[in-house]
């Protein structure tokens, strides 16, 4: 590799091992100044690890880093920040009960004489940044009161406040709504125009194609290629990433729906703030059918799942599974009625990060045979089950059954949850954003598995903010708006425009 000062960042021969697992194997990365450079690779390929090394969070076992031709020893994030590197992590690191401005200046506070915090100056600096890059936020709002998209802006502002010239964004769009994604793309363009360099990790090929100049592909810890995005299309990107041709379309036969297994009748419920979130919601799910729920985030999807799983009180109405009412009982009762849920927030609802993969696999079933007998855990069956799931669901690295799950890459953690919930053999599988953070190959697998569950005669409720996903996977599509089902269609009976209209609260008559 030739060291050249026109590159904002050059990483050369980076190798990183975790125990016996080589996460990165002599990877090179050359990022041109003022460009948007995407990093693409399957779940567990090593993308986050590579960026954590650039940001000084991990030390490489081999390899060097050059910034504009100068070799830098990234001992820790302070060194990285001092050299103008900023990173927005996938999981934000904000203080919830601080304001936007307080979060931005945290750790870099300017003080007046006698050590008193100069909030006026801080607010002014924040406002200048907001104006310069079109990153509108309210400096006085509390973090806990603003949307995820806004929180992300705060993270970007925080990096800019620390003088970042190179901004690393790790899966920034995974948590955003389609509108927020559009806004972020605009912000990225403005940053680049102002001379900043952006390195972005994302699994969304469409976004890479639309936003980036270059893309480096990593496969299983190895550098594969760096391409200019003028030269390749989405299919080519997917193939390079996985190493073989990927179908970007869902393949499935027609559904053969059976009896209604699950019903919600006139359900009303409030959200966490006591505001009405479900408003006379009626829903019927049938065996052998995938029901896709489309809707803009915040229209009751979260509360819908919470009332079914008994994490939230139902104020009025009935929730009936297999002929029995389950509303206002317990989460255990929901599970005993053979309802499994892939929750939206895997950190909060899906996993115990410090537990091993094995322990996470039997979280709901450890007290049942064959995993325990006479009140004692049986370790052998637990291990066998986990090894089987790791194999069936292509969870990487292999042999991770005894590792704490927090060491797995985000996408592989997601695969563990999906494997566990399907292995619990539910009659109704609720999948909320099941493919969030997954690579295109893994997405194909998850979609196939949902179809397989359907073909086994199970009912599947797919809740997704991605309209494409709902339209292509679901057999029947419902639109939720303001806590109410606004319309229902069979697949193929409706176009995206109509669904979009209903999602925005319009009506068709
Ligand atoms: N702190 C850690 N301890 C042990 N192993 C780790 C640690 N961090 C990463 N790894 C391993 O390094 C490999 C690469 O993980 P990384 O998180 O970089 O993947 P990724 O490409 O970002 O995947 P994803 O798309 O799923 O986020 C994985 O095999 C992962 O298990
Ligand atoms: Mg990652």
Short mmCIF file of C-alpha atoms and ligand atoms in Angstrom, two decimals:
data_model
loop_
_atom_site.label_atom_id
_atom_site.label_comp_id
_atom_site.label_asym_id
_atom_site.label_seq_id
_atom_site.Cartn_x
_atom_site.Cartn_y
_atom_site.Cartn_z
CA UNK A 1 0.00 0.00 0.00
CA UNK A 2 1.29 3.46 -0.89
CA UNK A 3 1.02 6.05 1.83
CA UNK A 4 -0.46 9.21 0.38
CA UNK A 5 -1.48 12.43 2.07
CA UNK A 6 -4.56 12.80 -0.13
CA UNK A 7 -6.18 10.03 1.82
CA UNK A 8 -7.98 11.13 4.96
CA UNK A 9 -7.54 7.64 6.37
CA UNK A 10 -5.39 4.70 5.40
CA UNK A 11 -5.49 1.47 7.32
CA UNK A 12 -2.87 -1.02 6.26
CA UNK A 13 -2.70 -4.75 6.95
CA UNK A 14 -4.99 -4.60 9.97
CA UNK A 15 -5.27 -7.89 11.82
CA UNK A 16 -7.32 -8.44 14.95
CA UNK A 17 -7.84 -11.65 16.86
CA UNK A 18 -10.24 -12.41 19.69
CA UNK A 19 -8.90 -15.60 21.21
CA UNK A 20 -8.79 -18.11 18.38
CA UNK A 21 -11.20 -16.10 16.24
CA UNK A 22 -9.50 -13.89 13.64
CA UNK A 23 -11.95 -11.04 13.19
CA UNK A 24 -9.74 -9.14 10.73
CA UNK A 25 -7.04 -10.61 8.57
CA UNK A 26 -4.71 -8.06 6.95
CA UNK A 27 -7.42 -5.63 5.91
CA UNK A 28 -6.58 -2.45 3.96
CA UNK A 29 -8.77 0.62 3.78
CA UNK A 30 -8.05 3.81 1.83
CA UNK A 31 -10.49 6.64 2.28
CA UNK A 32 -10.23 9.70 0.06
CA UNK A 33 -10.58 13.10 1.65
CA UNK A 34 -14.04 14.59 1.17
CA UNK A 35 -15.67 11.33 0.08
CA UNK A 36 -18.39 9.10 1.46
CA UNK A 37 -16.91 5.65 1.80
CA UNK A 38 -19.16 2.70 2.59
CA UNK A 39 -18.07 -0.52 4.26
CA UNK A 40 -20.07 -3.55 3.31
CA UNK A 41 -19.93 -7.09 4.60
CA UNK A 42 -21.97 -9.89 6.09
CA UNK A 43 -22.85 -9.99 9.77
CA UNK A 44 -19.69 -10.70 11.68
CA UNK A 45 -17.43 -9.77 8.74
CA UNK A 46 -15.49 -7.37 10.95
CA UNK A 47 -16.85 -3.94 9.97
CA UNK A 48 -17.48 -2.62 13.47
CA UNK A 49 -14.19 -4.06 14.70
CA UNK A 50 -12.28 -2.26 11.93
CA UNK A 51 -13.94 1.04 12.83
CA UNK A 52 -13.39 0.49 16.56
CA UNK A 53 -9.69 0.13 15.76
CA UNK A 54 -9.70 3.38 13.78
CA UNK A 55 -11.39 5.08 16.72
CA UNK A 56 -8.84 3.69 19.17
CA UNK A 57 -11.30 1.48 21.05
CA UNK A 58 -9.46 -1.72 20.09
CA UNK A 59 -5.78 -2.22 19.44
CA UNK A 60 -4.90 -4.18 16.29
CA UNK A 61 -2.57 -7.19 16.58
CA UNK A 62 -0.92 -6.10 13.34
CA UNK A 63 -1.17 -3.19 10.93
CA UNK A 64 -0.86 0.58 10.80
CA UNK A 65 -3.04 3.62 10.56
CA UNK A 66 -2.15 6.77 8.58
CA UNK A 67 -4.07 10.03 8.60
CA UNK A 68 -3.23 12.26 5.64
CA UNK A 69 0.01 10.42 5.23
CA UNK A 70 1.07 10.61 8.88
CA UNK A 71 1.34 7.42 10.90
CA UNK A 72 -0.76 7.61 14.07
CA UNK A 73 -0.74 5.27 17.03
CA UNK A 74 -4.44 5.15 17.99
CA UNK A 75 -3.86 4.24 21.60
CA UNK A 76 -7.34 5.26 22.72
CA UNK A 77 -10.34 7.31 21.57
CA UNK A 78 -8.80 10.50 23.01
CA UNK A 79 -5.98 10.20 20.49
CA UNK A 80 -8.51 9.57 17.72
CA UNK A 81 -10.60 12.58 18.73
CA UNK A 82 -7.50 14.76 18.92
CA UNK A 83 -6.76 13.72 15.33
CA UNK A 84 -10.23 14.69 14.15
CA UNK A 85 -11.91 11.27 14.11
CA UNK A 86 -15.49 11.06 15.37
CA UNK A 87 -17.65 7.98 15.70
CA UNK A 88 -21.39 7.54 16.03
CA UNK A 89 -22.00 4.08 17.43
CA UNK A 90 -25.01 2.01 16.57
CA UNK A 91 -26.11 2.12 20.15
CA UNK A 92 -26.07 5.73 21.23
CA UNK A 93 -24.12 6.83 24.24
CA UNK A 94 -26.15 9.79 25.45
CA UNK A 95 -27.19 10.76 28.95
CA UNK A 96 -30.98 10.51 28.91
CA UNK A 97 -31.76 13.08 31.58
CA UNK A 98 -29.38 15.73 30.21
CA UNK A 99 -30.37 18.26 27.58
CA UNK A 100 -29.14 18.19 24.01
CA UNK A 101 -26.62 20.97 24.66
CA UNK A 102 -25.36 19.35 27.87
CA UNK A 103 -24.76 16.07 26.06
CA UNK A 104 -22.90 17.75 23.25
CA UNK A 105 -20.45 19.56 25.51
CA UNK A 106 -20.08 16.73 28.04
CA UNK A 107 -16.37 16.18 28.67
CA UNK A 108 -15.39 19.30 26.70
CA UNK A 109 -17.08 21.95 28.79
CA UNK A 110 -16.01 25.58 28.59
CA UNK A 111 -15.92 27.25 31.97
CA UNK A 112 -16.07 30.84 33.11
CA UNK A 113 -13.78 32.05 35.84
CA UNK A 114 -14.13 30.12 39.12
CA UNK A 115 -15.04 26.96 37.22
CA UNK A 116 -18.63 27.83 36.48
CA UNK A 117 -20.05 26.17 33.40
CA UNK A 118 -20.55 28.64 30.56
CA UNK A 119 -23.86 27.34 29.22
CA UNK A 120 -24.50 30.47 27.19
CA UNK A 121 -21.31 29.95 25.21
CA UNK A 122 -22.07 26.23 24.87
CA UNK A 123 -25.55 26.90 23.51
CA UNK A 124 -24.12 29.42 21.08
CA UNK A 125 -21.51 26.99 19.75
CA UNK A 126 -24.16 24.30 19.38
CA UNK A 127 -26.40 26.71 17.47
CA UNK A 128 -23.55 27.59 15.12
CA UNK A 129 -23.01 23.92 14.29
CA UNK A 130 -26.73 23.37 13.87
CA UNK A 131 -26.87 26.18 11.34
CA UNK A 132 -23.71 25.30 9.48
CA UNK A 133 -24.83 21.73 8.73
CA UNK A 134 -28.62 21.96 8.80
CA UNK A 135 -28.76 19.61 11.77
CA UNK A 136 -31.82 21.02 13.42
CA UNK A 137 -32.24 20.15 17.10
CA UNK A 138 -33.58 21.94 20.13
CA UNK A 139 -30.55 22.52 22.40
CA UNK A 140 -32.75 22.67 25.49
CA UNK A 141 -34.76 19.49 24.90
CA UNK A 142 -34.13 16.47 27.13
CA UNK A 143 -32.65 13.45 25.35
CA UNK A 144 -35.38 11.23 26.79
CA UNK A 145 -38.00 13.39 25.05
CA UNK A 146 -36.61 13.38 21.51
CA UNK A 147 -36.88 10.79 18.74
CA UNK A 148 -34.15 8.34 17.80
CA UNK A 149 -33.47 10.33 14.64
CA UNK A 150 -32.92 13.47 16.72
CA UNK A 151 -30.68 11.59 19.15
CA UNK A 152 -28.57 10.56 16.22
CA UNK A 153 -28.20 14.20 15.19
CA UNK A 154 -27.02 14.93 18.71
CA UNK A 155 -24.38 12.22 18.37
CA UNK A 156 -23.23 13.72 15.07
CA UNK A 157 -23.17 17.21 16.60
CA UNK A 158 -21.18 15.88 19.52
CA UNK A 159 -18.54 14.53 17.16
CA UNK A 160 -18.46 17.82 15.20
CA UNK A 161 -18.18 19.81 18.44
CA UNK A 162 -15.02 17.84 19.17
CA UNK A 163 -13.65 18.91 15.81
CA UNK A 164 -14.26 15.75 13.79
CA UNK A 165 -13.10 15.86 10.18
CA UNK A 166 -13.66 12.18 9.61
CA UNK A 167 -17.01 10.90 10.79
CA UNK A 168 -17.62 7.18 11.25
CA UNK A 169 -21.28 6.14 11.20
CA UNK A 170 -21.94 2.53 12.25
CA UNK A 171 -25.29 1.42 10.80
CA UNK A 172 -26.83 4.85 11.23
CA UNK A 173 -29.98 4.05 9.32
CA UNK A 174 -30.91 0.78 11.04
CA UNK A 175 -32.91 2.65 13.66
CA UNK A 176 -34.35 5.40 11.47
CA UNK A 177 -37.69 5.83 9.74
CA UNK A 178 -37.66 6.31 5.94
CA UNK A 179 -38.08 10.09 6.32
CA UNK A 180 -35.26 10.28 8.86
CA UNK A 181 -33.06 8.31 6.48
CA UNK A 182 -33.71 10.88 3.76
CA UNK A 183 -32.80 13.67 6.17
CA UNK A 184 -29.60 11.92 7.19
CA UNK A 185 -28.57 11.49 3.56
CA UNK A 186 -29.01 15.25 3.12
CA UNK A 187 -26.93 15.95 6.21
CA UNK A 188 -24.17 13.68 4.92
CA UNK A 189 -24.09 15.53 1.62
CA UNK A 190 -23.78 18.86 3.43
CA UNK A 191 -20.97 17.57 5.62
CA UNK A 192 -19.03 16.36 2.61
CA UNK A 193 -19.55 19.66 0.84
CA UNK A 194 -18.05 21.34 3.89
CA UNK A 195 -14.94 19.20 3.46
CA UNK A 196 -15.67 16.38 5.91
CA UNK A 197 -15.03 12.74 5.14
CA UNK A 198 -17.59 10.08 6.05
CA UNK A 199 -17.16 6.37 6.58
CA UNK A 200 -20.51 4.62 6.74
CA UNK A 201 -21.39 1.03 7.61
CA UNK A 202 -24.74 -0.10 6.31
CA UNK A 203 -26.42 -3.24 5.04
CA UNK A 204 -28.78 -1.34 2.82
CA UNK A 205 -27.45 -1.60 -0.69
CA UNK A 206 -29.87 0.99 -2.01
CA UNK A 207 -28.50 3.52 0.46
CA UNK A 208 -24.91 2.74 -0.43
CA UNK A 209 -25.67 3.17 -4.09
CA UNK A 210 -27.51 6.45 -3.48
CA UNK A 211 -25.14 8.04 -1.02
CA UNK A 212 -21.59 6.79 -1.34
CA UNK A 213 -18.65 7.35 -3.65
CA UNK A 214 -16.69 4.22 -2.83
CA UNK A 215 -17.38 0.94 -1.13
CA UNK A 216 -14.98 -1.51 0.49
CA UNK A 217 -16.22 -5.06 0.81
CA UNK A 218 -15.05 -7.31 3.63
CA UNK A 219 -15.88 -10.99 3.80
CA UNK A 220 -15.14 -13.07 6.90
CA UNK A 221 -12.45 -10.68 8.04
CA UNK A 222 -10.72 -10.39 4.68
CA UNK A 223 -10.53 -7.47 2.29
CA UNK A 224 -12.27 -8.41 -0.96
CA UNK A 225 -12.44 -5.28 -3.07
CA UNK A 226 -12.88 -1.53 -3.12
CA UNK A 227 -15.16 -0.29 -5.86
CA UNK A 228 -16.41 3.01 -7.17
CA UNK A 229 -20.19 3.07 -6.96
CA UNK A 230 -20.56 4.43 -10.45
CA UNK A 231 -19.35 1.06 -11.70
CA UNK A 232 -21.52 -1.44 -9.80
CA UNK A 233 -25.19 -2.09 -9.16
CA UNK A 234 -26.95 -3.50 -6.10
CA UNK A 235 -26.91 -7.09 -7.32
CA UNK A 236 -23.19 -6.97 -7.94
CA UNK A 237 -22.60 -5.52 -4.46
CA UNK A 238 -24.64 -8.31 -2.88
CA UNK A 239 -22.76 -10.98 -4.80
CA UNK A 240 -19.35 -9.59 -3.88
CA UNK A 241 -20.33 -9.40 -0.25
CA UNK A 242 -21.65 -12.93 0.12
CA UNK A 243 -19.35 -14.57 -2.43
CA UNK A 244 -22.16 -16.06 -4.51
CA UNK A 245 -25.32 -14.83 -6.22
CA UNK A 246 -28.03 -13.58 -3.87
CA UNK A 247 -31.70 -13.32 -4.72
CA UNK A 248 -32.93 -9.95 -3.59
CA UNK A 249 -36.52 -11.16 -3.96
CA UNK A 250 -38.63 -13.33 -1.66
CA UNK A 251 -39.56 -16.67 -3.17
CA UNK A 252 -42.76 -18.25 -1.96
CA UNK A 253 -45.75 -20.18 -3.15
CA UNK A 254 -49.34 -19.15 -2.50
CA UNK A 255 -50.61 -19.20 1.09
CA UNK A 256 -53.20 -21.72 2.23
CA UNK A 257 -54.76 -19.95 5.18
CA UNK A 258 -56.64 -22.09 7.69
CA UNK A 259 -58.68 -21.25 10.77
CA UNK A 260 -58.44 -18.00 12.71
CA UNK A 261 -56.14 -18.66 15.65
CA UNK A 262 -55.74 -15.19 17.11
CA UNK A 263 -58.08 -12.25 17.50
CA UNK A 264 -58.04 -8.77 18.92
CA UNK A 265 -61.47 -7.26 19.44
CA UNK A 266 -61.96 -3.56 20.08
CA UNK A 267 -58.67 -3.20 21.94
CA UNK A 268 -57.83 0.11 23.60
CA UNK A 269 -54.57 0.86 25.41
CA UNK A 270 -52.42 3.79 26.45
CA UNK A 271 -48.73 4.39 25.79
CA UNK A 272 -46.03 4.90 28.42
CA UNK A 273 -47.07 8.54 28.85
CA UNK A 274 -50.74 7.71 29.37
CA UNK A 275 -51.80 8.88 25.92
CA UNK A 276 -54.17 6.69 23.90
CA UNK A 277 -52.07 4.45 21.64
CA UNK A 278 -54.46 1.68 20.55
CA UNK A 279 -57.85 2.86 19.51
CA UNK A 280 -60.50 0.21 18.86
CA UNK A 281 -58.02 -2.11 17.24
CA UNK A 282 -59.39 -5.23 15.56
CA UNK A 283 -57.16 -7.91 14.11
CA UNK A 284 -57.60 -11.53 13.02
CA UNK A 285 -54.70 -13.82 12.26
CA UNK A 286 -55.05 -17.15 10.54
CA UNK A 287 -52.96 -20.28 10.49
CA UNK A 288 -50.83 -20.67 7.40
CA UNK A 289 -50.69 -16.98 6.66
CA UNK A 290 -48.20 -14.15 7.06
CA UNK A 291 -49.95 -10.97 8.09
CA UNK A 292 -47.82 -7.90 7.51
CA UNK A 293 -48.48 -4.78 9.49
CA UNK A 294 -47.31 -1.64 7.72
CA UNK A 295 -47.25 1.78 9.31
CA UNK A 296 -45.17 4.79 10.19
CA UNK A 297 -43.30 4.31 13.47
CA UNK A 298 -45.23 5.44 16.53
CA UNK A 299 -48.72 4.54 15.36
CA UNK A 300 -49.28 1.89 17.99
CA UNK A 301 -47.06 -0.94 16.73
CA UNK A 302 -45.08 -1.01 19.94
CA UNK A 303 -48.16 -1.00 22.17
CA UNK A 304 -49.82 -3.65 20.02
CA UNK A 305 -46.97 -6.05 20.71
CA UNK A 306 -46.88 -5.05 24.36
CA UNK A 307 -50.54 -5.80 25.01
CA UNK A 308 -50.26 -9.18 23.31
CA UNK A 309 -47.16 -10.09 25.31
CA UNK A 310 -48.73 -8.69 28.48
CA UNK A 311 -46.09 -6.09 28.99
CA UNK A 312 -48.85 -3.50 28.87
CA UNK A 313 -52.36 -3.27 30.24
CA UNK A 314 -55.33 -3.56 27.89
CA UNK A 315 -57.88 -0.91 28.89
CA UNK A 316 -60.77 -2.28 26.90
CA UNK A 317 -61.38 -5.16 24.51
CA UNK A 318 -60.28 -8.77 24.18
CA UNK A 319 -57.18 -10.57 22.98
CA UNK A 320 -57.97 -14.18 22.17
CA UNK A 321 -55.49 -16.95 21.37
CA UNK A 322 -56.77 -20.40 20.49
CA UNK A 323 -60.16 -19.53 21.95
CA UNK A 324 -58.89 -18.23 25.30
CA UNK A 325 -58.67 -14.63 26.47
CA UNK A 326 -55.12 -13.68 27.38
CA UNK A 327 -55.31 -9.91 27.91
CA UNK A 328 -54.17 -8.54 31.26
CA UNK A 329 -52.54 -11.75 32.38
CA UNK A 330 -48.77 -12.42 32.38
CA UNK A 331 -45.98 -12.63 29.85
CA UNK A 332 -45.52 -16.25 30.83
CA UNK A 333 -49.18 -16.85 30.04
CA UNK A 334 -48.71 -15.38 26.55
CA UNK A 335 -45.78 -17.74 25.99
CA UNK A 336 -47.76 -20.70 27.37
CA UNK A 337 -50.33 -19.97 24.70
CA UNK A 338 -47.63 -20.66 22.15
CA UNK A 339 -46.96 -17.09 21.10
CA UNK A 340 -43.30 -16.29 20.42
CA UNK A 341 -42.01 -12.80 19.84
CA UNK A 342 -38.95 -11.45 18.11
CA UNK A 343 -38.87 -8.07 19.82
CA UNK A 344 -37.81 -4.84 18.21
CA UNK A 345 -35.20 -3.88 20.78
CA UNK A 346 -32.90 -6.83 21.14
CA UNK A 347 -30.80 -5.32 23.92
CA UNK A 348 -33.79 -4.49 26.07
CA UNK A 349 -36.20 -7.32 25.39
CA UNK A 350 -34.38 -10.04 23.53
CA UNK A 351 -31.12 -10.88 25.25
CA UNK A 352 -29.11 -10.89 28.43
CA UNK A 353 -25.79 -9.56 27.06
CA UNK A 354 -23.58 -11.04 29.77
CA UNK A 355 -25.11 -14.51 29.48
CA UNK A 356 -23.59 -17.00 27.07
CA UNK A 357 -25.20 -17.88 23.77
CA UNK A 358 -26.40 -21.14 25.37
CA UNK A 359 -27.99 -19.37 28.28
CA UNK A 360 -29.72 -16.95 25.94
CA UNK A 361 -31.04 -19.82 23.84
CA UNK A 362 -32.87 -21.36 26.82
CA UNK A 363 -34.00 -18.10 28.43
CA UNK A 364 -37.68 -19.01 28.07
CA UNK A 365 -37.40 -22.77 28.27
CA UNK A 366 -34.64 -23.59 30.77
CA UNK A 367 -37.21 -24.87 33.28
CA UNK A 368 -38.69 -27.35 30.84
CA UNK A 369 -37.58 -30.78 29.68
CA UNK A 370 -35.11 -31.67 28.26
CA UNK A 371 -33.24 -28.61 29.57
CA UNK A 372 -33.99 -29.37 33.20
CA UNK A 373 -35.11 -32.30 35.22
CA UNK A 374 -36.28 -32.25 38.82
CA UNK A 375 -35.32 -28.62 39.09
CA UNK A 376 -31.76 -29.15 37.89
CA UNK A 377 -30.34 -27.81 34.63
CA UNK A 378 -29.20 -30.43 32.14
CA UNK A 379 -26.19 -28.90 30.45
CA UNK A 380 -25.76 -31.48 27.71
CA UNK A 381 -29.17 -30.97 26.02
CA UNK A 382 -28.75 -27.19 26.34
CA UNK A 383 -25.42 -27.40 24.56
CA UNK A 384 -26.73 -29.75 21.89
CA UNK A 385 -29.69 -27.51 21.14
CA UNK A 386 -27.45 -24.44 20.89
CA UNK A 387 -24.89 -26.13 18.63
CA UNK A 388 -27.72 -27.25 16.37
CA UNK A 389 -29.17 -23.73 16.14
CA UNK A 390 -25.74 -22.19 15.48
CA UNK A 391 -25.43 -24.59 12.57
CA UNK A 392 -28.99 -24.24 11.22
CA UNK A 393 -29.06 -20.47 11.41
CA UNK A 394 -25.47 -19.87 10.31
CA UNK A 395 -24.62 -18.01 13.51
CA UNK A 396 -20.99 -16.86 13.46
CA UNK A 397 -18.42 -17.58 14.69
CA UNK A 398 -19.06 -21.35 14.88
CA UNK A 399 -18.53 -22.77 18.34
CA UNK A 400 -19.67 -19.61 20.07
CA UNK A 401 -22.06 -21.50 22.37
CA UNK A 402 -20.04 -20.82 25.52
CA UNK A 403 -19.18 -17.19 24.66
CA UNK A 404 -21.02 -14.24 26.19
CA UNK A 405 -23.48 -13.09 23.58
CA UNK A 406 -22.33 -9.47 23.79
CA UNK A 407 -19.13 -10.52 21.95
CA UNK A 408 -21.14 -11.51 18.86
CA UNK A 409 -21.69 -9.00 16.09
CA UNK A 410 -25.06 -7.23 16.13
CA UNK A 411 -26.48 -9.27 13.27
CA UNK A 412 -25.42 -12.55 14.79
CA UNK A 413 -27.08 -11.63 18.09
CA UNK A 414 -30.24 -11.05 16.07
CA UNK A 415 -29.89 -14.49 14.49
CA UNK A 416 -29.73 -16.09 17.96
CA UNK A 417 -33.04 -14.47 18.91
CA UNK A 418 -34.73 -15.55 15.70
CA UNK A 419 -33.41 -19.10 16.09
CA UNK A 420 -34.62 -19.30 19.67
CA UNK A 421 -38.09 -17.96 18.99
CA UNK A 422 -38.67 -20.28 16.05
CA UNK A 423 -37.22 -23.24 17.97
CA UNK A 424 -39.80 -22.60 20.69
CA UNK A 425 -42.27 -23.94 18.12
CA UNK A 426 -44.96 -21.26 18.44
CA UNK A 427 -48.46 -21.34 16.92
CA UNK A 428 -48.17 -17.60 16.45
CA UNK A 429 -44.83 -15.99 15.68
CA UNK A 430 -44.67 -12.23 16.08
CA UNK A 431 -41.68 -10.76 14.26
CA UNK A 432 -41.01 -7.09 14.85
CA UNK A 433 -38.37 -5.67 12.51
CA UNK A 434 -36.81 -9.14 12.34
CA UNK A 435 -34.23 -8.23 9.72
CA UNK A 436 -32.94 -5.04 11.32
CA UNK A 437 -29.16 -5.04 11.17
CA UNK A 438 -28.96 -8.18 9.04
CA UNK A 439 -26.99 -8.52 5.84
CA UNK A 440 -28.80 -9.29 2.57
CA UNK A 441 -27.93 -12.98 2.73
CA UNK A 442 -29.24 -13.28 6.28
CA UNK A 443 -32.36 -11.30 5.33
CA UNK A 444 -33.05 -13.81 2.58
CA UNK A 445 -32.77 -16.60 5.17
CA UNK A 446 -35.09 -14.92 7.67
CA UNK A 447 -37.72 -14.31 5.01
CA UNK A 448 -37.45 -17.92 3.92
CA UNK A 449 -37.88 -19.06 7.52
CA UNK A 450 -41.00 -16.95 7.98
CA UNK A 451 -42.44 -18.53 4.86
CA UNK A 452 -41.48 -21.99 6.16
CA UNK A 453 -43.29 -21.33 9.43
CA UNK A 454 -46.31 -20.28 7.46
CA UNK A 455 -46.15 -23.43 5.33
CA UNK A 456 -46.04 -25.51 8.51
CA UNK A 457 -49.44 -23.99 9.29
CA UNK A 458 -48.32 -21.35 11.79
CA UNK A 459 -49.66 -17.83 11.96
CA UNK A 460 -47.04 -15.14 11.44
CA UNK A 461 -47.43 -11.47 12.32
CA UNK A 462 -44.72 -9.41 10.65
CA UNK A 463 -44.40 -5.83 11.86
CA UNK A 464 -41.97 -3.74 9.90
CA UNK A 465 -41.27 -0.12 9.13
CA UNK A 466 -39.90 -1.17 5.77
CA UNK A 467 -42.75 -1.14 3.35
CA UNK A 468 -40.76 -3.17 0.81
CA UNK A 469 -40.43 -5.96 3.33
CA UNK A 470 -44.13 -6.03 4.22
CA UNK A 471 -45.19 -5.87 0.57
CA UNK A 472 -42.93 -8.71 -0.52
CA UNK A 473 -43.21 -11.12 2.43
CA UNK A 474 -46.79 -10.79 3.68
CA UNK A 475 -49.81 -12.63 2.26
CA UNK A 476 -52.19 -10.16 3.81
CA UNK A 477 -51.28 -6.56 4.59
CA UNK A 478 -52.81 -4.30 7.20
CA UNK A 479 -52.03 -0.63 7.69
CA UNK A 480 -51.93 0.72 11.22
CA UNK A 481 -52.54 4.41 11.74
CA UNK A 482 -53.17 6.13 15.05
CA UNK A 483 -53.72 2.84 16.86
CA UNK A 484 -56.31 1.55 14.42
CA UNK A 485 -56.21 -0.76 11.41
CA UNK A 486 -56.88 1.62 8.58
CA UNK A 487 -57.18 -0.90 5.77
CA UNK A 488 -56.49 -4.54 4.89
CA UNK A 489 -55.50 -6.09 1.59
CA UNK A 490 -54.31 -9.31 0.05
CA UNK A 491 -50.81 -9.31 -1.40
CA UNK A 492 -50.91 -8.15 -4.99
CA UNK A 493 -54.25 -6.42 -4.50
CA UNK A 494 -52.72 -3.11 -3.56
CA UNK A 495 -49.85 -0.88 -4.65
CA UNK A 496 -47.28 0.96 -2.56
CA UNK A 497 -48.91 4.29 -3.24
CA UNK A 498 -52.22 3.27 -1.70
CA UNK A 499 -50.50 1.79 1.34
CA UNK A 500 -48.40 4.94 1.67
CA UNK A 501 -51.54 7.04 1.58
CA UNK A 502 -53.17 5.02 4.36
CA UNK A 503 -49.97 5.08 6.40
CA UNK A 504 -50.14 8.86 6.32
CA UNK A 505 -53.71 8.83 7.63
CA UNK A 506 -55.50 9.20 4.30
CA UNK A 507 -58.43 7.06 3.31
CA UNK A 508 -59.52 5.31 0.13
CA UNK A 509 -63.15 5.18 -0.70
N1 LIG B 1 -15.29 -7.68 22.10
C1 LIG B 1 -15.27 -8.81 21.40
N2 LIG B 1 -14.98 -10.00 21.98
C2 LIG B 1 -14.95 -11.15 21.25
N3 LIG B 1 -15.22 -11.21 19.94
C3 LIG B 1 -15.52 -10.08 19.31
C4 LIG B 1 -15.57 -8.81 20.00
N4 LIG B 1 -15.90 -7.85 19.11
C5 LIG B 1 -16.06 -8.48 17.92
N5 LIG B 1 -15.83 -9.81 18.03
C6 LIG B 1 -15.88 -10.79 16.93
O1 LIG B 1 -15.31 -10.23 15.78
C7 LIG B 1 -16.01 -10.61 14.60
C8 LIG B 1 -16.42 -9.38 13.84
O2 LIG B 1 -17.43 -8.68 14.55
P1 LIG B 1 -17.97 -7.25 14.13
O3 LIG B 1 -18.85 -6.78 15.22
O4 LIG B 1 -16.85 -6.41 13.69
O5 LIG B 1 -18.86 -7.65 12.84
P2 LIG B 1 -19.71 -6.69 11.89
O6 LIG B 1 -19.14 -6.85 10.52
O7 LIG B 1 -19.80 -5.34 12.46
O8 LIG B 1 -21.13 -7.45 11.89
P3 LIG B 1 -22.66 -6.85 11.98
O9 LIG B 1 -23.05 -6.53 10.59
O10 LIG B 1 -23.44 -8.04 12.45
O11 LIG B 1 -22.66 -5.71 12.92
C9 LIG B 1 -17.17 -11.47 15.07
O12 LIG B 1 -16.83 -12.81 14.87
C10 LIG B 1 -17.32 -11.13 16.53
O13 LIG B 1 -17.83 -12.24 17.24
MG1 LIG B 2 -21.37 -4.21 13.36
#
